[in-house]
XYZ file of C-alpha atoms in Angstrom:
168
model
C -20.673 3.543 -0.767
C -19.790 5.251 -3.809
C -22.488 5.712 -6.590
C -21.013 3.685 -9.441
C -23.293 4.964 -11.987
C -21.218 8.173 -11.280
C -18.568 6.108 -12.685
C -20.500 5.117 -15.970
C -19.564 7.633 -18.454
C -16.341 9.881 -18.961
C -15.643 12.685 -17.044
C -17.338 15.796 -17.848
C -15.547 18.443 -20.322
C -17.111 21.443 -17.986
C -15.381 21.975 -15.185
C -18.095 22.451 -12.399
C -19.311 19.025 -13.850
C -16.124 17.421 -13.367
C -16.061 18.596 -10.010
C -19.844 17.240 -9.297
C -17.845 13.822 -11.113
C -14.532 13.697 -9.027
C -16.395 14.413 -5.695
C -17.640 11.010 -4.477
C -14.229 9.734 -4.534
C -11.863 12.660 -2.922
C -11.986 11.076 0.697
C -10.951 7.839 -0.749
C -8.075 10.005 -3.194
C -7.607 12.053 0.189
C -6.770 8.540 2.056
C -4.696 6.716 0.013
C -2.643 9.783 -0.768
C -2.286 9.926 3.051
C -1.414 6.477 3.326
C 1.189 6.243 0.821
C 3.238 9.421 0.663
C 3.452 9.411 4.648
C 5.012 13.292 5.590
C 3.874 14.492 2.529
C 0.916 17.405 1.961
C -2.128 14.985 1.270
C -3.906 17.444 -0.181
C -1.006 18.510 -2.497
C -1.515 15.082 -3.798
C -4.826 15.049 -4.317
C -4.927 18.573 -6.273
C -2.419 17.516 -8.327
C -3.776 13.918 -8.845
C -6.921 16.034 -10.086
C -4.939 18.257 -12.474
C -3.632 15.632 -14.107
C -7.205 14.136 -14.052
C -8.540 16.879 -15.863
C -5.752 16.991 -18.045
C -6.679 13.321 -19.103
C -10.328 12.955 -19.078
C -9.800 12.348 -22.601
C -8.226 9.068 -21.989
C -10.505 7.772 -19.423
C -12.066 3.944 -20.650
C -15.502 3.147 -18.408
C -14.999 -0.153 -20.241
C -11.143 -1.095 -18.172
C -12.453 0.109 -14.729
C -14.632 2.627 -12.935
C -14.290 6.209 -11.796
C -12.747 5.153 -8.704
C -10.144 2.829 -9.783
C -8.891 5.395 -12.436
C -8.766 8.795 -9.906
C -6.783 6.175 -7.590
C -4.892 5.188 -9.895
C -3.573 8.792 -10.622
C -3.477 9.479 -6.801
C -1.348 6.460 -5.727
C 0.824 7.823 -9.324
C 0.962 11.409 -7.495
C 1.693 9.827 -3.900
C 4.426 7.894 -4.990
C 6.359 10.722 -6.005
C 5.539 12.985 -4.181
C 7.108 10.215 -1.703
C 10.123 10.224 -3.665
C 10.733 13.365 -3.554
C 10.365 13.670 0.295
C 13.355 10.717 0.479
C 16.119 12.955 0.913
C 14.687 15.045 3.356
C 13.883 11.814 5.568
C 17.539 10.634 5.216
C 18.580 14.049 7.019
C 18.612 12.130 10.097
C 16.177 12.014 13.439
C 17.580 14.890 15.623
C 13.929 16.090 16.062
C 13.061 12.563 16.773
C 9.407 12.971 18.653
C 8.907 10.550 22.008
C 7.185 7.794 21.959
C 4.100 8.276 23.911
C 2.352 4.760 25.808
C -1.090 5.584 23.526
C 0.303 5.239 20.235
C 2.594 1.689 20.621
C -0.049 -0.412 19.025
C -0.435 2.328 15.928
C 3.443 2.578 15.939
C 3.439 -0.871 15.563
C 1.076 -1.559 12.862
C 2.608 1.222 10.855
C 6.202 0.370 11.520
C 5.075 -3.481 9.970
C 3.401 -2.180 7.531
C 6.687 -0.527 6.224
C 8.355 -3.950 6.026
C 5.783 -4.891 3.306
C 7.043 -4.793 -0.227
C 5.833 -1.326 -2.012
C 3.530 -3.218 -4.220
C 1.718 -5.294 -0.854
C 1.637 -1.194 0.917
C -0.204 -0.586 -1.960
C -2.780 -3.403 -2.151
C -3.380 -3.227 1.885
C -3.670 0.482 1.235
C -6.193 0.219 -1.569
C -8.509 -2.708 -0.239
C -8.003 -1.961 3.601
C -7.983 2.249 3.495
C -9.221 3.231 0.832
C -11.842 0.732 0.966
C -11.824 -0.141 -2.758
C -12.623 -3.753 -3.708
C -10.429 -6.479 -5.094
C -11.270 -5.617 -8.753
C -10.831 -1.602 -8.093
C -7.661 -2.869 -6.543
C -6.165 -4.806 -9.799
C -6.934 -1.478 -11.678
C -4.906 1.210 -9.154
C -2.245 -1.618 -9.604
C -2.222 -2.399 -13.195
C -2.769 -6.053 -12.430
C -5.109 -8.579 -12.364
C -7.461 -9.874 -9.469
C -5.322 -13.371 -8.778
C -2.555 -11.190 -7.619
C -4.379 -8.886 -5.501
C -5.673 -11.945 -3.751
C -1.951 -13.119 -3.768
C -0.252 -10.600 -2.574
C -3.237 -9.352 0.082
C -2.811 -13.242 1.030
C 1.551 -12.612 1.227
C 0.730 -9.331 2.783
C -0.980 -10.639 5.406
C 1.179 -13.453 6.461
C 3.488 -11.337 6.433
C 1.744 -8.513 8.788
C 0.654 -11.718 10.779
C 4.517 -12.360 11.524
C 6.035 -9.401 11.879
C 2.524 -8.459 14.828
C 2.855 -11.748 16.650
C 3.636 -10.993 20.617
C 6.376 -13.027 22.167
C 5.804 -14.682 25.038
């Protein structure tokens, strides 16, 4: 788990210290970018997020959330933008569709079920389960209350349960 004391102060004004300040959060940023913008270059999304965080560093307010939640909110926004840019390319068709492999069928089922969740439910699941954020940090990323996150996660789990049930 990351040291929350690293997020207790404002981002440093000099570049090297800023790098040290964001370093504990890079893995979570990369995981979230990969989950939210499948097909986009996750490293590009993280880089754009870091550039945005650097430009907006004076706007960080530790009383409103941790450094992790602030950086992940920026990452989620950049990932959504990247996913929107990819949409027209994805609609071109499946002329180069990959062959299905038996060893990845279970993952494909889960990925397909996740894709059928609402955007809000996917964001909650991605933040809480894949980026390993707390309910509070997930709420900060989503811009809602902790109760809304809990409700959204509950609804998402129920939807996934129904989508993944094996019919006999």
